[in-house]
mmCIF file of C-alpha atoms and ligand atoms in Angstrom:
data_model
loop_
_atom_site.group_PDB
_atom_site.id
_atom_site.type_symbol
_atom_site.label_atom_id
_atom_site.label_comp_id
_atom_site.label_asym_id
_atom_site.label_seq_id
_atom_site.Cartn_x
_atom_site.Cartn_y
_atom_site.Cartn_z
ATOM 1 C CA MET A 1 -4.361 19.750 -4.749
ATOM 2 C CA THR A 2 -5.871 22.141 -7.369
ATOM 3 C CA GLU A 3 -4.961 25.119 -7.564
ATOM 4 C CA SER A 4 -7.474 26.419 -5.331
ATOM 5 C CA GLY A 5 -5.863 24.088 -2.852
ATOM 6 C CA LYS A 6 -8.736 21.717 -2.875
ATOM 7 C CA THR A 7 -8.607 17.915 -3.080
ATOM 8 C CA TYR A 8 -11.811 15.149 -3.199
ATOM 9 C CA SER A 9 -12.883 11.922 -1.344
ATOM 10 C CA ASP A 10 -14.255 11.579 -4.931
ATOM 11 C CA PRO A 11 -13.091 12.679 -8.142
ATOM 12 C CA ILE A 12 -15.634 15.002 -9.824
ATOM 13 C CA SER A 13 -14.999 13.555 -13.712
ATOM 14 C CA TYR A 14 -13.220 10.230 -15.065
ATOM 15 C CA ALA A 15 -11.534 9.935 -18.768
ATOM 16 C CA ALA A 16 -9.859 7.190 -20.403
ATOM 17 C CA PRO A 17 -7.333 8.601 -23.096
ATOM 18 C CA ARG A 18 -6.703 6.476 -25.847
ATOM 19 C CA SER A 19 -3.292 8.140 -26.900
ATOM 20 C CA LEU A 20 -0.133 9.901 -25.140
ATOM 21 C CA ASP A 21 -0.881 13.372 -26.275
ATOM 22 C CA GLU A 22 -4.397 13.013 -25.255
ATOM 23 C CA ALA A 23 -3.670 11.857 -21.753
ATOM 24 C CA ALA A 24 -0.570 14.580 -21.778
ATOM 25 C CA GLU A 25 -3.312 17.346 -23.059
ATOM 26 C CA LEU A 26 -5.851 16.194 -20.214
ATOM 27 C CA MET A 27 -2.867 16.616 -17.570
ATOM 28 C CA ARG A 28 -1.545 20.114 -18.672
ATOM 29 C CA GLY A 29 -3.976 21.391 -15.478
ATOM 30 C CA GLY A 30 -2.028 19.268 -12.985
ATOM 31 C CA ASN A 31 -5.530 18.749 -11.615
ATOM 32 C CA VAL A 32 -5.368 14.734 -12.408
ATOM 33 C CA THR A 33 -5.266 11.596 -10.466
ATOM 34 C CA VAL A 34 -3.678 9.049 -12.664
ATOM 35 C CA LEU A 35 -5.496 5.475 -12.447
ATOM 36 C CA ALA A 36 -2.716 2.450 -13.507
ATOM 37 C CA GLY A 37 -3.826 -0.824 -11.844
ATOM 38 C CA GLY A 38 -5.363 0.982 -8.880
ATOM 39 C CA SER A 39 -3.736 -1.606 -6.183
ATOM 40 C CA ASP A 40 -1.966 1.383 -4.329
ATOM 41 C CA LEU A 41 -4.418 4.468 -5.230
ATOM 42 C CA MET A 42 -7.468 2.756 -4.462
ATOM 43 C CA PRO A 43 -6.368 1.596 -0.641
ATOM 44 C CA GLN A 44 -4.760 4.308 -0.084
ATOM 45 C CA THR A 45 -7.817 6.420 -1.538
ATOM 46 C CA GLN A 46 -10.028 4.525 0.540
ATOM 47 C CA ALA A 47 -7.985 5.071 3.690
ATOM 48 C CA GLY A 48 -8.205 8.149 3.233
ATOM 49 C CA ARG A 49 -4.406 8.725 3.056
ATOM 50 C CA MET A 50 -4.799 10.204 -0.493
ATOM 51 C CA HIS A 51 -7.261 12.380 -1.841
ATOM 52 C CA PHE A 52 -8.529 12.393 -5.619
ATOM 53 C CA GLN A 53 -7.952 15.308 -7.809
ATOM 54 C CA PRO A 54 -10.859 16.738 -9.686
ATOM 55 C CA VAL A 55 -10.127 14.433 -12.563
ATOM 56 C CA LEU A 56 -9.464 10.571 -12.099
ATOM 57 C CA MET A 57 -7.522 9.824 -15.567
ATOM 58 C CA ASN A 58 -7.712 5.796 -16.340
ATOM 59 C CA ILE A 59 -4.521 5.559 -18.549
ATOM 60 C CA ARG A 60 -4.888 1.442 -19.127
ATOM 61 C CA ARG A 61 -5.918 2.182 -23.077
ATOM 62 C CA VAL A 62 -3.082 4.516 -23.890
ATOM 63 C CA PRO A 63 -0.871 2.182 -26.056
ATOM 64 C CA GLU A 64 2.303 4.172 -26.068
ATOM 65 C CA LEU A 65 2.464 3.344 -22.280
ATOM 66 C CA GLN A 66 2.436 -0.564 -23.213
ATOM 67 C CA GLY A 67 5.223 -2.773 -24.362
ATOM 68 C CA LEU A 68 8.833 -4.012 -23.373
ATOM 69 C CA VAL A 69 11.753 -3.805 -25.934
ATOM 70 C CA GLU A 70 15.730 -3.870 -26.594
ATOM 71 C CA GLU A 71 17.141 -1.358 -28.697
ATOM 72 C CA GLY A 72 20.480 -0.496 -28.784
ATOM 73 C CA GLY A 73 21.502 -1.819 -25.318
ATOM 74 C CA VAL A 74 18.699 -0.428 -23.426
ATOM 75 C CA VAL A 75 15.581 -2.335 -22.285
ATOM 76 C CA ARG A 76 12.243 0.190 -22.605
ATOM 77 C CA ILE A 77 9.725 -0.934 -20.218
ATOM 78 C CA GLY A 78 6.200 0.792 -20.770
ATOM 79 C CA ALA A 79 5.004 2.131 -17.281
ATOM 80 C CA LEU A 80 1.967 0.018 -18.169
ATOM 81 C CA VAL A 81 3.842 -3.081 -18.062
ATOM 82 C CA THR A 82 2.299 -5.497 -14.987
ATOM 83 C CA ILE A 83 4.651 -7.425 -13.317
ATOM 84 C CA THR A 84 3.335 -10.705 -14.389
ATOM 85 C CA GLU A 85 4.318 -9.126 -17.524
ATOM 86 C CA LEU A 86 7.790 -8.739 -16.377
ATOM 87 C CA LEU A 87 7.925 -12.455 -15.125
ATOM 88 C CA GLU A 88 6.448 -14.072 -18.376
ATOM 89 C CA SER A 89 9.156 -12.010 -20.388
ATOM 90 C CA ALA A 90 12.320 -13.978 -21.643
ATOM 91 C CA LEU A 91 14.374 -10.831 -22.148
ATOM 92 C CA VAL A 92 13.549 -9.840 -18.603
ATOM 93 C CA ARG A 93 14.766 -13.087 -17.096
ATOM 94 C CA GLU A 94 17.705 -13.767 -19.110
ATOM 95 C CA ARG A 95 18.791 -10.147 -19.302
ATOM 96 C CA LEU A 96 17.805 -8.385 -16.544
ATOM 97 C CA ASN A 97 17.438 -11.273 -13.930
ATOM 98 C CA LEU A 98 17.659 -9.250 -10.933
ATOM 99 C CA LEU A 99 14.564 -7.387 -11.733
ATOM 100 C CA TRP A 100 12.824 -10.850 -12.703
ATOM 101 C CA GLN A 101 13.886 -12.371 -9.675
ATOM 102 C CA SER A 102 11.943 -9.075 -7.484
ATOM 103 C CA CYS A 103 8.683 -9.732 -9.458
ATOM 104 C CA ASP A 104 9.067 -13.425 -8.398
ATOM 105 C CA HIS A 105 8.946 -11.699 -4.582
ATOM 106 C CA PHE A 106 5.849 -9.095 -5.580
ATOM 107 C CA ALA A 107 2.623 -9.900 -3.870
ATOM 108 C CA SER A 108 0.028 -12.664 -5.536
ATOM 109 C CA ASP A 109 -0.809 -13.261 -8.797
ATOM 110 C CA GLN A 110 -3.893 -10.931 -8.443
ATOM 111 C CA ILE A 111 -2.217 -8.264 -7.201
ATOM 112 C CA ARG A 112 0.519 -9.031 -10.233
ATOM 113 C CA ASN A 113 -1.559 -8.720 -13.148
ATOM 114 C CA VAL A 114 -2.811 -5.341 -12.299
ATOM 115 C CA ALA A 115 0.121 -4.217 -10.473
ATOM 116 C CA THR A 116 2.254 -1.685 -13.548
ATOM 117 C CA VAL A 117 5.872 -1.239 -13.115
ATOM 118 C CA GLY A 118 4.745 2.575 -13.749
ATOM 119 C CA GLY A 119 2.695 2.720 -10.622
ATOM 120 C CA ASN A 120 5.462 1.053 -8.895
ATOM 121 C CA LEU A 121 7.828 3.546 -9.293
ATOM 122 C CA CYS A 122 5.141 6.619 -8.843
ATOM 123 C CA ASN A 123 4.012 5.280 -5.708
ATOM 124 C CA ALA A 124 7.645 5.909 -4.558
ATOM 125 C CA SER A 125 7.555 3.386 -1.365
ATOM 126 C CA PRO A 126 11.337 2.389 0.541
ATOM 127 C CA ALA A 127 9.817 -1.039 0.390
ATOM 128 C CA GLY A 128 9.140 -1.117 -3.431
ATOM 129 C CA ASP A 129 10.158 -4.163 -4.995
ATOM 130 C CA THR A 130 10.807 -3.385 -8.363
ATOM 131 C CA LEU A 131 12.668 0.188 -7.501
ATOM 132 C CA VAL A 132 15.750 -1.951 -5.858
ATOM 133 C CA PRO A 133 16.954 -3.988 -8.774
ATOM 134 C CA LEU A 134 15.824 -0.700 -11.375
ATOM 135 C CA LEU A 135 18.234 1.265 -9.230
ATOM 136 C CA ALA A 136 20.997 -1.088 -8.967
ATOM 137 C CA LEU A 137 20.861 -1.594 -13.010
ATOM 138 C CA ASP A 138 20.777 2.447 -13.222
ATOM 139 C CA ALA A 139 17.499 2.744 -14.911
ATOM 140 C CA ARG A 140 15.913 6.300 -15.820
ATOM 141 C CA VAL A 141 12.570 7.015 -15.739
ATOM 142 C CA VAL A 142 10.712 9.084 -18.834
ATOM 143 C CA LEU A 143 8.421 11.848 -17.996
ATOM 144 C CA ALA A 144 6.120 13.260 -21.175
ATOM 145 C CA ALA A 145 4.348 16.716 -20.839
ATOM 146 C CA LYS A 146 3.084 19.241 -22.794
ATOM 147 C CA PRO A 147 4.047 22.048 -21.566
ATOM 148 C CA ASN A 148 3.407 24.916 -24.309
ATOM 149 C CA GLY A 149 0.738 22.843 -26.433
ATOM 150 C CA THR A 150 3.333 20.165 -27.814
ATOM 151 C CA LEU A 151 4.249 16.650 -26.405
ATOM 152 C CA GLN A 152 7.951 16.937 -24.578
ATOM 153 C CA THR A 153 9.815 14.358 -22.539
ATOM 154 C CA ARG A 154 12.569 14.129 -20.418
ATOM 155 C CA ARG A 155 14.675 11.477 -18.675
ATOM 156 C CA VAL A 156 15.686 11.097 -15.103
ATOM 157 C CA PRO A 157 18.010 9.235 -13.352
ATOM 158 C CA LEU A 158 15.916 6.669 -10.940
ATOM 159 C CA ALA A 159 18.445 8.063 -7.894
ATOM 160 C CA GLU A 160 17.065 11.307 -8.389
ATOM 161 C CA PHE A 161 13.613 10.498 -9.442
ATOM 162 C CA LEU A 162 12.719 9.502 -5.645
ATOM 163 C CA LEU A 163 12.655 11.954 -3.114
ATOM 164 C CA GLY A 164 11.292 10.080 -0.020
ATOM 165 C CA PRO A 165 8.235 8.202 0.667
ATOM 166 C CA GLY A 166 5.514 8.826 -1.597
ATOM 167 C CA ARG A 167 7.565 11.643 -3.131
ATOM 168 C CA THR A 168 8.919 12.008 -6.302
ATOM 169 C CA CYS A 169 9.957 14.589 -8.605
ATOM 170 C CA ARG A 170 7.405 14.095 -11.075
ATOM 171 C CA ALA A 171 5.517 17.310 -11.858
ATOM 172 C CA PRO A 172 1.852 17.101 -11.422
ATOM 173 C CA ALA A 173 1.341 17.538 -15.433
ATOM 174 C CA GLU A 174 4.126 15.067 -16.375
ATOM 175 C CA LEU A 175 2.849 11.575 -16.874
ATOM 176 C CA LEU A 176 5.563 8.389 -16.513
ATOM 177 C CA THR A 177 5.942 6.971 -19.894
ATOM 178 C CA ALA A 178 8.932 4.615 -19.184
ATOM 179 C CA VAL A 179 11.485 3.157 -17.662
ATOM 180 C CA GLU A 180 14.854 2.411 -19.308
ATOM 181 C CA VAL A 181 17.538 -0.136 -18.026
ATOM 182 C CA PRO A 182 20.790 -0.151 -19.731
ATOM 183 C CA LEU A 183 21.633 -3.878 -19.956
ATOM 184 C CA PRO A 184 24.258 -4.923 -17.654
ATOM 185 C CA PRO A 185 27.550 -6.271 -19.056
ATOM 186 C CA ALA A 186 28.147 -9.774 -20.345
ATOM 187 C CA GLY A 187 28.715 -12.012 -17.296
ATOM 188 C CA PHE A 188 26.846 -9.965 -14.883
ATOM 189 C CA ALA A 189 25.175 -11.889 -12.046
ATOM 190 C CA GLY A 190 23.128 -10.872 -9.339
ATOM 191 C CA GLU A 191 20.611 -11.831 -6.418
ATOM 192 C CA PHE A 192 17.699 -10.255 -4.678
ATOM 193 C CA TYR A 193 16.521 -11.078 -1.447
ATOM 194 C CA LYS A 194 13.276 -9.768 0.178
ATOM 195 C CA HIS A 195 12.530 -10.456 3.752
ATOM 196 C CA GLY A 196 9.077 -9.824 4.929
ATOM 197 C CA THR A 197 7.081 -10.907 8.427
ATOM 198 C CA ARG A 198 5.904 -13.683 6.340
ATOM 199 C CA PRO A 199 7.666 -16.165 3.820
ATOM 200 C CA GLY A 200 5.256 -14.913 1.065
ATOM 201 C CA LEU A 201 3.171 -12.157 0.210
ATOM 202 C CA ASP A 202 4.477 -9.443 2.185
ATOM 203 C CA ILE A 203 5.803 -6.129 2.294
ATOM 204 C CA ALA A 204 9.638 -5.649 2.454
ATOM 205 C CA ALA A 205 11.111 -5.294 6.065
ATOM 206 C CA ILE A 206 14.190 -5.033 3.865
ATOM 207 C CA SER A 207 15.385 -6.013 0.180
ATOM 208 C CA ILE A 208 18.776 -6.196 -1.051
ATOM 209 C CA ALA A 209 19.542 -6.608 -4.723
ATOM 210 C CA ALA A 210 23.798 -6.823 -5.436
ATOM 211 C CA GLY A 211 25.608 -8.427 -8.517
ATOM 212 C CA ALA A 212 28.546 -7.753 -10.444
ATOM 213 C CA ARG A 213 31.031 -9.905 -12.999
ATOM 214 C CA ARG A 214 34.206 -11.921 -12.625
ATOM 215 C CA ASP A 215 37.108 -10.205 -14.233
ATOM 216 C CA GLY A 216 39.872 -13.590 -13.543
ATOM 217 C CA ALA A 217 40.338 -13.326 -9.673
ATOM 218 C CA LEU A 218 38.541 -9.741 -9.330
ATOM 219 C CA LEU A 219 34.876 -8.328 -9.140
ATOM 220 C CA ARG A 220 33.615 -5.499 -11.545
ATOM 221 C CA ASP A 221 30.629 -3.420 -12.218
ATOM 222 C CA VAL A 222 29.550 -3.941 -8.282
ATOM 223 C CA ARG A 223 26.150 -2.906 -7.457
ATOM 224 C CA VAL A 224 24.631 -2.680 -4.255
ATOM 225 C CA ALA A 225 21.138 -1.685 -3.336
ATOM 226 C CA PHE A 226 18.957 -1.584 -0.504
ATOM 227 C CA GLY A 227 14.952 -1.280 -0.235
ATOM 228 C CA ALA A 228 13.338 -0.272 3.412
ATOM 229 C CA VAL A 229 16.282 1.045 5.164
ATOM 230 C CA ALA A 230 16.301 4.745 4.495
ATOM 231 C CA PRO A 231 13.610 6.957 3.139
ATOM 232 C CA THR A 232 13.973 5.869 -0.564
ATOM 233 C CA VAL A 233 15.217 2.703 -2.155
ATOM 234 C CA ILE A 234 18.978 3.434 -1.916
ATOM 235 C CA ARG A 235 22.542 2.492 -3.645
ATOM 236 C CA ALA A 236 25.590 1.877 -1.358
ATOM 237 C CA PRO A 237 28.328 3.545 -3.480
ATOM 238 C CA ARG A 238 31.028 2.843 -0.957
ATOM 239 C CA THR A 239 30.130 -0.539 -0.354
ATOM 240 C CA GLU A 240 30.271 -0.998 -4.015
ATOM 241 C CA ALA A 241 33.969 1.015 -4.100
ATOM 242 C CA VAL A 242 35.272 -1.385 -1.234
ATOM 243 C CA LEU A 243 34.844 -4.347 -3.567
ATOM 244 C CA GLU A 244 35.049 -2.697 -7.094
ATOM 245 C CA GLY A 245 38.149 -4.182 -9.130
ATOM 246 C CA HIS A 246 39.145 -6.559 -5.582
ATOM 247 C CA VAL A 247 39.278 -10.140 -4.934
ATOM 248 C CA PRO A 248 36.486 -11.031 -3.020
ATOM 249 C CA ASP A 249 37.915 -12.723 -0.470
ATOM 250 C CA ALA A 250 36.599 -13.258 3.260
ATOM 251 C CA ALA A 251 38.468 -10.146 4.219
ATOM 252 C CA ALA A 252 37.010 -8.059 1.540
ATOM 253 C CA LEU A 253 33.871 -9.215 2.066
ATOM 254 C CA GLU A 254 33.153 -8.367 5.465
ATOM 255 C CA ALA A 255 34.831 -4.928 4.821
ATOM 256 C CA ALA A 256 31.740 -4.688 2.513
ATOM 257 C CA VAL A 257 29.364 -5.726 4.826
ATOM 258 C CA GLN A 258 30.609 -3.589 7.491
ATOM 259 C CA THR A 259 30.507 -0.575 5.135
ATOM 260 C CA ALA A 260 27.097 -1.413 3.813
ATOM 261 C CA LEU A 261 26.108 -1.077 8.012
ATOM 262 C CA LYS A 262 27.273 2.816 7.711
ATOM 263 C CA GLU A 263 25.406 3.520 4.819
ATOM 264 C CA VAL A 264 22.051 2.330 5.880
ATOM 265 C CA HIS A 265 19.518 4.219 8.006
ATOM 266 C CA PRO A 266 16.931 1.394 9.112
ATOM 267 C CA ILE A 267 14.018 3.260 11.268
ATOM 268 C CA SER A 268 11.758 1.140 13.925
ATOM 269 C CA ASP A 269 8.187 0.345 12.347
ATOM 270 C CA VAL A 270 5.998 -2.193 12.839
ATOM 271 C CA ARG A 271 7.344 -4.277 10.346
ATOM 272 C CA ALA A 272 10.843 -4.456 12.233
ATOM 273 C CA SER A 273 13.140 -2.687 14.496
ATOM 274 C CA ASP A 274 16.202 -0.743 13.378
ATOM 275 C CA TRP A 275 18.150 -3.364 15.199
ATOM 276 C CA TYR A 276 16.385 -6.561 13.362
ATOM 277 C CA ARG A 277 17.039 -4.878 9.983
ATOM 278 C CA ARG A 278 20.408 -4.145 10.686
ATOM 279 C CA GLU A 279 21.233 -7.699 11.910
ATOM 280 C CA LEU A 280 19.141 -9.094 8.229
ATOM 281 C CA ILE A 281 21.527 -6.829 6.314
ATOM 282 C CA ARG A 282 24.555 -7.788 8.099
ATOM 283 C CA ASN A 283 23.871 -11.857 7.273
ATOM 284 C CA MET A 284 21.850 -11.652 4.172
ATOM 285 C CA LEU A 285 24.400 -9.024 2.478
ATOM 286 C CA MET A 286 27.080 -11.568 3.576
ATOM 287 C CA ARG A 287 25.098 -14.272 1.943
ATOM 288 C CA ILE A 288 24.242 -12.713 -1.045
ATOM 289 C CA LEU A 289 27.899 -11.519 -1.959
ATOM 290 C CA THR A 290 28.936 -15.262 -1.557
ATOM 291 C CA HIS A 291 26.386 -16.828 -3.551
ATOM 292 C CA VAL A 292 27.432 -13.894 -6.148
ATOM 293 C CA CYS A 293 30.838 -14.836 -6.076
ATOM 294 C CA GLN A 294 30.290 -18.446 -6.761
ATOM 295 C CA LEU A 295 27.831 -17.169 -9.944
HETATM 296 C C1 LIG B 301 -2.505 -6.684 -1.277
HETATM 297 C C2 LIG B 301 -1.294 -5.549 -2.443
HETATM 298 C C3 LIG B 301 0.187 -6.497 -1.975
HETATM 299 C C4 LIG B 301 0.751 -5.378 -2.594
HETATM 300 N N1 LIG B 301 2.086 -6.072 -2.307
HETATM 301 C C5 LIG B 301 3.276 -5.516 -2.843
HETATM 302 C C6 LIG B 301 4.691 -6.250 -2.982
HETATM 303 O O1 LIG B 301 4.952 -7.451 -2.470
HETATM 304 N N2 LIG B 301 5.309 -5.408 -3.626
HETATM 305 C C7 LIG B 301 5.170 -4.272 -4.467
HETATM 306 O O2 LIG B 301 6.105 -3.322 -4.195
HETATM 307 N N3 LIG B 301 4.406 -3.653 -3.661
HETATM 308 C C8 LIG B 301 3.259 -4.359 -3.559
HETATM 309 N N4 LIG B 301 1.916 -3.744 -3.248
HETATM 310 C C9 LIG B 301 1.543 -2.129 -3.809
HETATM 311 C C10 LIG B 301 1.266 -1.871 -5.297
HETATM 312 O O3 LIG B 301 0.595 -3.463 -6.159
HETATM 313 C C11 LIG B 301 2.660 -1.747 -6.287
HETATM 314 O O4 LIG B 301 2.827 -0.434 -5.777
HETATM 315 C C12 LIG B 301 2.196 -1.968 -7.669
HETATM 316 O O5 LIG B 301 3.292 -1.564 -8.469
HETATM 317 C C13 LIG B 301 1.508 -0.292 -8.143
HETATM 318 O O6 LIG B 301 0.934 -0.061 -9.319
HETATM 319 P P1 LIG B 301 -0.403 0.267 -9.904
HETATM 320 O O7 LIG B 301 -0.267 0.166 -11.331
HETATM 321 O O8 LIG B 301 -1.640 -0.227 -9.175
HETATM 322 O O9 LIG B 301 -0.595 1.482 -9.557
HETATM 323 P P2 LIG B 301 -2.043 2.355 -9.085
HETATM 324 O O10 LIG B 301 -2.415 1.983 -7.732
HETATM 325 O O11 LIG B 301 -2.875 2.530 -10.493
HETATM 326 O O12 LIG B 301 -1.036 3.928 -8.769
HETATM 327 C C14 LIG B 301 0.249 4.070 -7.917
HETATM 328 C C15 LIG B 301 0.163 5.387 -7.760
HETATM 329 O O13 LIG B 301 0.670 5.929 -8.850
HETATM 330 C C16 LIG B 301 0.040 6.761 -9.947
HETATM 331 N N5 LIG B 301 0.540 6.636 -10.980
HETATM 332 C C17 LIG B 301 0.497 5.301 -11.686
HETATM 333 N N6 LIG B 301 1.148 5.065 -12.799
HETATM 334 C C18 LIG B 301 1.712 6.265 -13.272
HETATM 335 C C19 LIG B 301 1.886 6.952 -14.505
HETATM 336 N N7 LIG B 301 2.134 6.208 -16.045
HETATM 337 N N8 LIG B 301 2.281 8.237 -14.639
HETATM 338 C C20 LIG B 301 2.222 9.033 -13.161
HETATM 339 N N9 LIG B 301 1.593 8.425 -12.297
HETATM 340 C C21 LIG B 301 1.241 7.321 -11.965
HETATM 341 C C22 LIG B 301 -0.973 6.767 -8.988
HETATM 342 O O14 LIG B 301 -1.536 7.936 -9.561
HETATM 343 C C23 LIG B 301 -0.867 6.586 -8.017
HETATM 344 O O15 LIG B 301 -0.487 7.901 -6.875
HETATM 345 C C24 LIG B 301 0.816 -4.506 -3.133
HETATM 346 C C25 LIG B 301 -0.378 -3.864 -2.915
HETATM 347 C C26 LIG B 301 -1.702 -4.712 -2.559
HETATM 348 C C27 LIG B 301 -3.004 -3.910 -2.635
#
């Protein structure tokens, strides 16, 4: 919406900035629609579910939004990094394997080649595939703006960034520049599971990312996150607490599953009923936790 409250079925002008500074300058008025891969934006605008701001800004020529690098124990993934690039990255495959697995379940090659991690985050779908592992891995997003004419950035934990379906705390004048993911501790192993109505090329009816590391007989650094069972992707802190520092015997795993069922709040929609989603959580979380304990 513009200051006068207007949005448009077609944008009035098009911009393709070549630097972050230029992009942030264009966004100062807050009347810009950001275009990355367009795989959410274009279907949503064509279906009338979303309307353009007066300026359509293609960010694909902004070099500061590219790149995937590890520094000081944190992996910085530029907003424009595509799902294909994540899949091809040895760093992601070896050190952020939960994220890698989610990309391996993401859409088709054609969509993976254009879909960016920044677009997946800003679209804020409760079923967004990369959001679930990124939440489990304690990721934070980096937002940039030029409120007083100088470029400023702020970092927001992903759990605070996501407010509801399609809603984030990103201000209209802010651009998401990157997502930062702390490397999980050595020995951390996890598994991502996605269930759709078809075995492939489907939006998740539920998704789960769970992981931990073994410390002798005990589990440490337990992480459990779910997609498509609440208005945003969610962490399950009470489920994690049931397992943290405990021997993962059958009773502990069953207690974790029962706790998880109290932490999720699925709805019934075109993809699955509330009942079916709960059954999937019950069965698949048990299977994943059992696998994680064997890794
Ligand atoms: C056929 C099909 C299959 C799909 N399958 C899956 C799937 O399996 N799993 C899944 O998670 N998603 C899926 N999607 C959804 C979509 O592909 C992803 O959400 C994708 O990551 C969006 O990225 P994008 O670069 O295309 O974003 P865009 O469509 O360009 O943008 C999405 C939104 O984010 C905003 N935006 C983008 N980048 C930024 C930025 N850097 N800063 C601020 N705002 C920004 C845009 O303004 C827009 O509102 C599918 C889509 C299609 C069409």
